[in-house]
Short mmCIF file of C-alpha atoms in Angstrom, two decimals:
data_model
loop_
_atom_site.label_atom_id
_atom_site.label_comp_id
_atom_site.label_asym_id
_atom_site.label_seq_id
_atom_site.Cartn_x
_atom_site.Cartn_y
_atom_site.Cartn_z
CA MET J 18 -148.53 22.82 -232.96
CA SER J 19 -145.43 21.11 -232.27
CA ALA J 20 -143.51 23.93 -230.75
CA PRO J 21 -144.89 26.84 -228.72
CA SER J 22 -144.39 30.35 -229.87
CA ASP J 23 -141.08 32.31 -229.31
CA PRO J 24 -141.64 35.66 -228.35
CA HIS J 25 -137.89 36.51 -229.35
CA GLY J 26 -138.65 35.11 -232.88
CA ARG J 27 -136.36 32.35 -232.75
CA ARG J 28 -138.87 29.52 -233.83
CA TRP J 29 -142.51 29.87 -234.72
CA PRO J 30 -145.27 27.40 -235.29
CA ALA J 31 -146.40 26.55 -238.78
CA TRP J 32 -147.82 24.07 -240.70
CA LEU J 33 -146.47 22.01 -243.83
CA HIS J 34 -147.87 20.32 -246.85
CA ASP J 35 -144.64 18.73 -248.22
CA GLY J 36 -145.91 17.97 -251.93
CA GLN J 37 -145.41 14.39 -251.35
CA SER J 38 -148.80 13.74 -249.56
CA ALA J 39 -151.79 15.22 -248.64
CA LEU J 40 -151.05 15.17 -245.14
CA ARG J 41 -150.75 18.48 -242.94
CA HIS J 42 -147.71 18.47 -240.86
CA GLU J 43 -147.81 20.72 -237.74
CA THR J 44 -144.26 21.98 -237.33
CA SER J 45 -142.09 25.08 -236.53
CA VAL J 46 -139.55 27.09 -238.31
CA SER J 47 -136.71 29.38 -237.81
CA ILE J 48 -134.23 31.48 -239.83
CA GLU J 49 -130.51 29.96 -239.79
CA GLY J 50 -128.22 31.79 -242.10
CA ASP J 51 -129.79 31.75 -245.78
CA SER J 52 -132.29 28.66 -244.83
CA LEU J 53 -135.50 28.33 -243.49
CA THR J 54 -135.42 25.38 -241.00
CA ILE J 55 -138.59 23.06 -240.79
CA ASP J 56 -138.54 20.85 -237.73
CA GLY J 57 -138.78 17.60 -238.95
CA PHE J 58 -137.79 18.31 -242.59
CA ALA J 59 -134.78 19.20 -244.45
CA PRO J 60 -133.68 23.16 -244.43
CA VAL J 61 -135.24 25.17 -247.32
CA PRO J 62 -133.08 27.98 -248.92
CA LEU J 63 -134.75 31.48 -248.69
CA GLU J 64 -134.28 32.02 -252.21
CA SER J 65 -136.14 28.89 -253.13
CA LEU J 66 -139.62 30.37 -251.29
CA ARG J 67 -142.07 32.23 -253.06
CA ARG J 68 -144.82 34.39 -251.04
CA LEU J 69 -148.47 33.34 -252.23
CA ASP J 70 -150.48 35.95 -250.12
CA ALA J 71 -150.69 39.69 -249.18
CA ARG J 72 -150.31 39.08 -245.57
CA GLY J 73 -147.24 36.65 -245.68
CA LEU J 74 -148.94 33.90 -243.83
CA LEU J 75 -148.52 31.14 -247.13
CA TYR J 76 -145.47 30.18 -248.98
CA GLY J 77 -144.71 27.86 -251.77
CA HIS J 78 -141.56 26.30 -253.15
CA LYS J 79 -140.04 27.37 -256.49
CA ASP J 80 -139.33 23.79 -257.33
CA ILE J 81 -141.72 21.48 -255.69
CA GLY J 82 -145.56 21.40 -256.91
CA GLY J 83 -147.94 21.36 -254.10
CA TRP J 84 -145.53 22.27 -251.54
CA ARG J 85 -147.00 24.80 -249.15
CA LEU J 86 -145.74 26.44 -245.77
CA GLY J 87 -148.44 28.22 -243.78
CA PHE J 88 -148.66 30.24 -240.53
CA ASP J 89 -152.18 30.34 -238.45
CA VAL J 90 -150.55 33.57 -236.65
CA GLU J 91 -148.34 35.85 -238.17
CA PRO J 92 -144.62 35.17 -237.49
CA PRO J 93 -142.54 37.82 -235.57
CA ALA J 94 -140.66 40.48 -237.62
CA ALA J 95 -137.33 38.48 -236.96
CA ILE J 96 -138.86 35.73 -239.23
CA LEU J 97 -141.08 37.59 -241.50
CA TRP J 98 -138.37 40.27 -242.69
CA ARG J 99 -136.25 37.41 -244.03
CA LEU J 100 -139.23 35.58 -246.07
CA PRO J 101 -139.90 36.60 -249.87
CA ALA J 102 -141.84 39.80 -249.83
CA ALA J 103 -144.78 40.21 -252.09
CA THR J 104 -144.10 41.37 -255.84
CA HIS J 105 -145.44 43.94 -258.00
CA TYR J 106 -148.33 41.74 -259.31
CA GLY J 107 -149.00 39.45 -256.72
CA GLY J 108 -148.05 35.71 -256.04
CA LEU J 109 -150.44 34.04 -258.54
CA ILE J 110 -149.50 36.74 -261.48
CA ASP J 111 -146.00 36.18 -260.78
CA ARG J 112 -146.47 32.48 -261.30
CA ILE J 113 -148.32 32.38 -264.56
CA GLY J 114 -147.34 35.68 -266.24
CA LEU J 115 -149.13 38.91 -266.74
CA TRP J 116 -150.72 38.11 -269.99
CA ARG J 117 -151.97 34.60 -269.08
CA ALA J 118 -153.28 36.27 -265.99
CA VAL J 119 -155.37 38.57 -268.02
CA ALA J 120 -156.83 35.51 -270.11
CA ALA J 121 -157.47 33.47 -267.01
CA LEU J 122 -159.25 36.50 -265.52
CA ILE J 123 -161.55 36.89 -268.69
CA VAL J 124 -162.17 33.09 -268.35
CA LEU J 125 -163.17 33.58 -264.78
CA SER J 126 -165.06 36.50 -265.14
CA ALA J 127 -167.26 34.70 -267.93
CA LEU J 128 -167.64 31.79 -265.39
CA ALA J 129 -168.84 34.18 -262.59
CA LEU J 130 -171.28 35.58 -264.91
CA VAL J 131 -172.65 32.07 -265.68
CA ALA J 132 -172.60 31.34 -261.96
CA ALA J 133 -174.77 34.61 -261.43
CA VAL J 134 -177.06 33.57 -264.39
CA GLN J 135 -177.51 29.76 -264.16
CA GLY J 136 -175.92 29.13 -260.73
CA PHE J 137 -173.08 27.41 -259.57
CA GLY J 138 -174.38 23.76 -260.40
CA LEU J 139 -173.78 24.16 -263.98
CA ILE J 140 -170.02 25.12 -263.19
CA ALA J 141 -169.68 21.82 -261.09
CA ARG J 142 -170.73 19.70 -263.44
CA ALA J 143 -168.36 21.44 -265.91
CA ILE J 144 -165.19 20.42 -263.52
CA PRO J 145 -163.36 17.36 -264.67
CA TYR J 146 -163.95 14.49 -262.20
CA SER J 147 -160.17 13.79 -261.83
CA TRP J 148 -159.52 17.40 -260.53
CA GLU J 149 -162.31 16.97 -257.87
CA GLN J 150 -160.67 13.74 -256.79
CA LYS J 151 -157.50 15.56 -256.15
CA LEU J 152 -159.17 18.14 -254.15
CA GLY J 153 -160.63 15.70 -252.33
CA ASP J 154 -157.71 13.64 -251.44
CA ALA J 155 -156.03 17.10 -250.25
CA ILE J 156 -158.95 17.69 -247.96
CA SER J 157 -158.92 14.36 -246.73
CA GLY J 158 -155.25 14.58 -245.65
CA ASP J 159 -156.13 17.06 -243.12
CA PHE J 160 -158.02 14.47 -241.12
CA GLY J 161 -155.04 11.69 -241.55
CA GLU J 162 -154.16 12.15 -237.61
CA HIS J 163 -157.72 10.97 -236.83
CA ALA J 164 -158.04 8.13 -239.03
CA CYS J 165 -159.05 4.64 -237.99
CA ARG J 166 -157.46 2.33 -239.91
CA ALA J 167 -158.30 -1.49 -239.59
CA PRO J 168 -158.33 -3.91 -242.57
CA ALA J 169 -161.23 -5.93 -241.77
CA GLY J 170 -163.47 -2.97 -241.11
CA GLN J 171 -162.34 -1.14 -244.19
CA GLN J 172 -162.84 -3.92 -246.17
CA ALA J 173 -166.38 -4.36 -245.11
CA LEU J 174 -167.04 -0.61 -245.70
CA ASP J 175 -165.71 -0.64 -249.08
CA GLY J 176 -167.98 -3.56 -250.27
CA LEU J 177 -170.86 -1.66 -248.78
CA ALA J 178 -169.83 1.29 -250.78
CA ARG J 179 -169.60 -0.84 -254.05
CA ARG J 180 -173.10 -2.10 -253.47
CA LEU J 181 -174.48 1.79 -252.90
CA SER J 182 -172.44 3.56 -255.59
CA PRO J 183 -172.55 3.49 -259.29
CA ALA J 184 -169.60 1.29 -260.70
CA SER J 185 -168.75 4.38 -263.13
CA ARG J 186 -167.62 6.40 -260.02
CA PRO J 187 -166.04 4.55 -257.21
CA ILE J 188 -166.78 5.67 -253.43
CA ARG J 189 -163.70 5.90 -251.30
CA ILE J 190 -164.56 5.85 -247.56
CA GLY J 191 -162.77 6.52 -244.38
CA VAL J 192 -163.63 6.53 -240.62
CA VAL J 193 -162.24 9.37 -238.33
CA ASP J 194 -161.95 9.12 -234.58
CA ILE J 195 -164.07 12.11 -234.21
CA PRO J 196 -166.99 11.64 -231.69
CA VAL J 197 -169.82 13.21 -233.51
CA VAL J 198 -172.81 11.53 -234.97
CA ASN J 199 -172.06 12.58 -238.56
CA ALA J 200 -170.64 11.67 -242.08
CA VAL J 201 -169.33 14.47 -244.55
CA ALA J 202 -168.93 14.02 -248.49
CA LEU J 203 -165.91 15.30 -249.95
CA PRO J 204 -165.08 16.14 -253.68
CA GLY J 205 -164.32 13.34 -255.74
CA GLY J 206 -166.35 10.61 -253.97
CA ARG J 207 -164.42 10.67 -250.76
CA ILE J 208 -166.40 10.33 -247.54
CA LEU J 209 -165.56 10.18 -244.04
CA ILE J 210 -167.73 8.47 -241.39
CA PHE J 211 -167.11 9.85 -237.90
CA ARG J 212 -166.76 7.31 -235.19
CA GLY J 213 -169.91 9.05 -233.24
CA LEU J 214 -172.21 7.69 -235.87
CA ILE J 215 -170.70 4.26 -236.06
CA ASP J 216 -170.98 4.04 -232.07
CA GLU J 217 -174.53 5.47 -232.06
CA ALA J 218 -175.90 3.55 -234.94
CA ALA J 219 -178.24 0.62 -233.67
CA SER J 220 -177.40 -1.54 -236.86
CA PRO J 221 -175.62 -1.28 -239.89
CA ASP J 222 -178.45 -0.58 -242.24
CA GLU J 223 -178.46 3.04 -240.30
CA VAL J 224 -174.87 3.59 -241.53
CA ALA J 225 -176.00 2.28 -244.82
CA GLY J 226 -178.76 4.95 -245.26
CA VAL J 227 -176.22 7.91 -244.03
CA LEU J 228 -173.83 6.46 -246.32
CA ALA J 229 -176.16 6.33 -249.37
CA HIS J 230 -177.18 9.91 -248.64
CA GLU J 231 -173.87 11.13 -248.59
CA ILE J 232 -172.83 9.28 -251.97
CA GLY J 233 -176.30 11.22 -253.03
CA HIS J 234 -174.58 14.77 -252.22
CA VAL J 235 -171.54 13.32 -254.44
CA GLU J 236 -173.49 12.18 -257.33
CA HIS J 237 -175.35 15.63 -257.72
CA ARG J 238 -172.41 17.61 -257.05
CA HIS J 239 -173.82 19.37 -253.95
CA VAL J 240 -170.32 19.22 -252.47
CA LEU J 241 -168.37 21.35 -255.35
CA VAL J 242 -171.34 23.64 -255.15
CA ALA J 243 -171.27 24.22 -251.58
CA LEU J 244 -167.34 24.90 -251.85
CA LEU J 245 -167.87 27.38 -254.98
CA ARG J 246 -170.79 29.22 -253.14
CA ARG J 247 -168.40 29.56 -250.17
CA PHE J 248 -165.09 30.18 -251.82
CA GLY J 249 -166.29 31.45 -255.06
CA ILE J 250 -164.13 30.86 -258.49
CA GLY J 251 -161.06 31.15 -256.46
CA LEU J 252 -161.61 27.56 -255.52
CA LEU J 253 -160.79 26.42 -259.20
CA ILE J 254 -157.34 28.19 -259.29
CA GLY J 255 -156.29 27.58 -255.47
CA SER J 256 -156.73 30.89 -254.23
CA GLY J 257 -159.95 30.42 -252.21
CA GLY J 258 -158.53 28.78 -249.37
CA THR J 259 -156.60 25.97 -247.82
CA ALA J 260 -157.49 22.27 -247.72
CA ALA J 261 -158.39 22.57 -244.04
CA GLU J 262 -160.61 25.29 -244.60
CA TYR J 263 -162.33 23.49 -247.21
CA GLY J 264 -162.44 20.72 -245.12
CA GLN J 265 -164.21 22.63 -242.10
CA ALA J 266 -166.60 24.38 -244.65
CA LEU J 267 -167.89 21.10 -245.69
CA ILE J 268 -168.26 19.86 -242.04
CA ASP J 269 -169.96 23.04 -241.31
CA SER J 270 -171.99 23.42 -244.68
CA ARG J 271 -175.96 23.40 -244.57
CA TYR J 272 -177.12 21.91 -247.87
CA SER J 273 -180.19 23.48 -249.43
CA ARG J 274 -183.80 21.59 -248.55
CA ALA J 275 -183.80 20.70 -252.25
CA ALA J 276 -180.49 19.21 -252.19
CA GLU J 277 -181.15 17.47 -248.97
CA SER J 278 -184.20 15.94 -250.71
CA GLU J 279 -182.41 14.80 -253.79
CA ALA J 280 -179.96 13.13 -251.52
CA ASP J 281 -182.38 11.30 -249.87
CA ASP J 282 -184.02 10.21 -253.07
CA TYR J 283 -181.13 9.01 -254.07
CA SER J 284 -180.54 7.19 -250.52
CA ILE J 285 -183.83 5.49 -250.92
CA ALA J 286 -183.09 4.28 -254.44
CA ARG J 287 -179.76 2.79 -253.99
CA LEU J 288 -180.98 1.17 -250.46
CA ARG J 289 -183.69 -0.75 -252.43
CA ALA J 290 -181.13 -1.60 -255.54
CA ALA J 291 -178.78 -3.16 -252.84
CA GLY J 292 -181.73 -4.96 -251.08
CA ILE J 293 -181.08 -3.02 -247.88
CA SER J 294 -184.41 -1.78 -246.15
CA PRO J 295 -184.85 1.88 -245.79
CA ALA J 296 -186.51 1.02 -242.41
CA ALA J 297 -183.60 1.22 -240.35
CA THR J 298 -182.76 4.87 -241.97
CA ALA J 299 -186.47 5.68 -241.00
CA ALA J 300 -185.73 4.56 -237.34
CA LEU J 301 -182.77 6.83 -237.37
CA PHE J 302 -184.83 9.85 -238.25
CA ARG J 303 -187.32 8.64 -235.65
CA ARG J 304 -184.77 9.03 -232.94
CA LEU J 305 -183.56 12.37 -234.46
CA GLY J 306 -187.29 13.55 -234.14
CA LYS J 307 -187.39 13.02 -230.79
CA ASP J 308 -184.02 14.94 -230.06
CA GLU J 309 -184.98 17.73 -231.92
CA ALA J 310 -187.80 18.53 -229.88
CA GLY J 311 -185.59 18.64 -226.83
CA LEU J 312 -182.29 20.11 -227.96
CA PRO J 313 -183.15 22.76 -230.77
CA GLY J 314 -179.77 24.57 -230.09
CA VAL J 315 -177.79 21.42 -231.32
CA PHE J 316 -179.99 20.81 -234.43
CA ALA J 317 -179.31 24.36 -236.01
CA TYR J 318 -178.70 22.46 -239.10
CA LEU J 319 -182.50 22.00 -239.29
CA ALA J 320 -183.15 25.41 -240.97
CA SER J 321 -181.98 23.98 -244.09
CA HIS J 322 -182.95 20.20 -243.66
CA PRO J 323 -186.09 18.80 -244.32
CA PRO J 324 -187.78 17.97 -240.91
CA SER J 325 -186.93 14.43 -239.37
CA ALA J 326 -190.37 13.56 -239.15
CA ASP J 327 -190.76 13.93 -242.95
CA ARG J 328 -187.60 12.18 -243.90
CA GLN J 329 -188.77 9.44 -241.52
CA ARG J 330 -192.13 8.95 -243.47
CA ARG J 331 -190.39 8.77 -246.79
CA PHE J 332 -187.84 6.23 -245.85
CA ALA J 333 -190.51 4.18 -244.16
CA ARG J 334 -193.04 4.32 -247.12
CA ALA J 335 -190.21 3.06 -249.18
CA ALA J 336 -189.43 0.17 -246.92
CA LYS J 337 -193.18 -0.95 -247.12
CA ALA J 338 -192.70 -0.86 -250.78
CA MET J 339 -189.88 -3.66 -250.48
CA ALA J 340 -190.62 -7.34 -251.03
CA GLY J 341 -187.49 -8.54 -249.19
CA ALA J 342 -184.26 -7.35 -247.92
CA ARG J 343 -180.91 -8.38 -246.34
CA PRO J 344 -178.54 -6.83 -243.86
CA ALA J 345 -176.12 -4.12 -245.04
CA LEU J 346 -173.13 -5.97 -243.29
CA ASP J 347 -173.33 -9.44 -241.60
CA PRO J 348 -172.37 -9.61 -237.78
CA ALA J 349 -168.83 -10.25 -238.28
CA GLN J 350 -168.30 -7.35 -240.59
CA TRP J 351 -170.36 -4.96 -238.73
CA ALA J 352 -168.31 -6.25 -235.48
CA ALA J 353 -165.08 -5.37 -237.44
CA VAL J 354 -166.62 -1.71 -238.32
CA ARG J 355 -167.34 -1.05 -234.81
CA ALA J 356 -163.94 -1.86 -233.49
CA MET J 357 -162.10 0.30 -236.08
CA CYS J 358 -161.50 3.01 -233.64
CA GLY J 359 -161.42 1.17 -230.59
CA LYS J 360 -163.69 0.84 -227.78
CA ALA J 361 -167.16 2.39 -228.46
CA LYS J 362 -167.90 5.13 -226.37
CA PRO J 363 -171.47 5.24 -224.58
CA LYS J 364 -174.43 5.86 -226.58
CA GLY J 365 -175.83 9.62 -226.05
CA ASP J 366 -172.91 11.09 -225.67
CA PHE J 367 -172.48 13.00 -228.85
CA PRO J 368 -174.78 15.63 -230.71
CA PHE J 369 -176.26 14.85 -233.96
CA ARG J 370 -175.01 16.65 -237.01
CA PHE J 371 -176.07 14.38 -239.98
#
């Protein structure tokens, strides 16, 4: 947080989405007269605020869509009592009106029934991709402070993504300075690669295999299904959680074995179509398999993933069936990608999560 808590209630740590970008700003607030002062931002009249939850931890702005002020810890009474109280029906109903809320409830009840009978996969496929992209943008904004921005490396990864993804649904890649061997697929075709994966990878072909696997999760809508299972239908109306909670849920998510197999099948198909040998990905799983035997606690994700040995054999068989291959990136491109987050950490320091 940008400021410590104040036991006298004068200032209190908070976070802000300003409605202009997807970034989450850590800040602090206080009450000055009839306004809420927000460190680093213009004061907001108290009458412009509206309460969005029952506990008083989340507020919106009547005139700015997407503006959200939240508290991770309940503020002291000196601040809380001056903020808007909960209305009779609740924040959502007050925003859209009682009868519209009733109609929405009927629709959501029908969707819940469909989810119970057909599963969340059917609902996920019915969600407009444009809506999914906005959700992905909001989630990725919470990783903004960790983003590694380097034009040459970004250009190389963007080109690799175009080779591995369908032209009809562009994939947007970002690299974040988080020392874990992992990558995460977000809604709307956003994929974040953690610097630990790049540092640990023996070749760009290994990164390509992981990237294609994550694209497979996007294409099969596994990402939205995971969020719907965690947050329910509230995800669709913005009452299921915050962007930060959605992002953490996806990092912690454990896809079903069937979903992981589908993503692996997609990865193999796209690697072969791009002329990239799946042999490097098989080698990655070979290393994973060795670590699984020695560090079972680190690899809790294996309960829902196919064993690495099985995945290694699948990618190795696919590699044997290829007549020829070319590297995912040339040496200059690979060097640019590896330099995106600065000096690489020594190999072996990070747990695998992919």
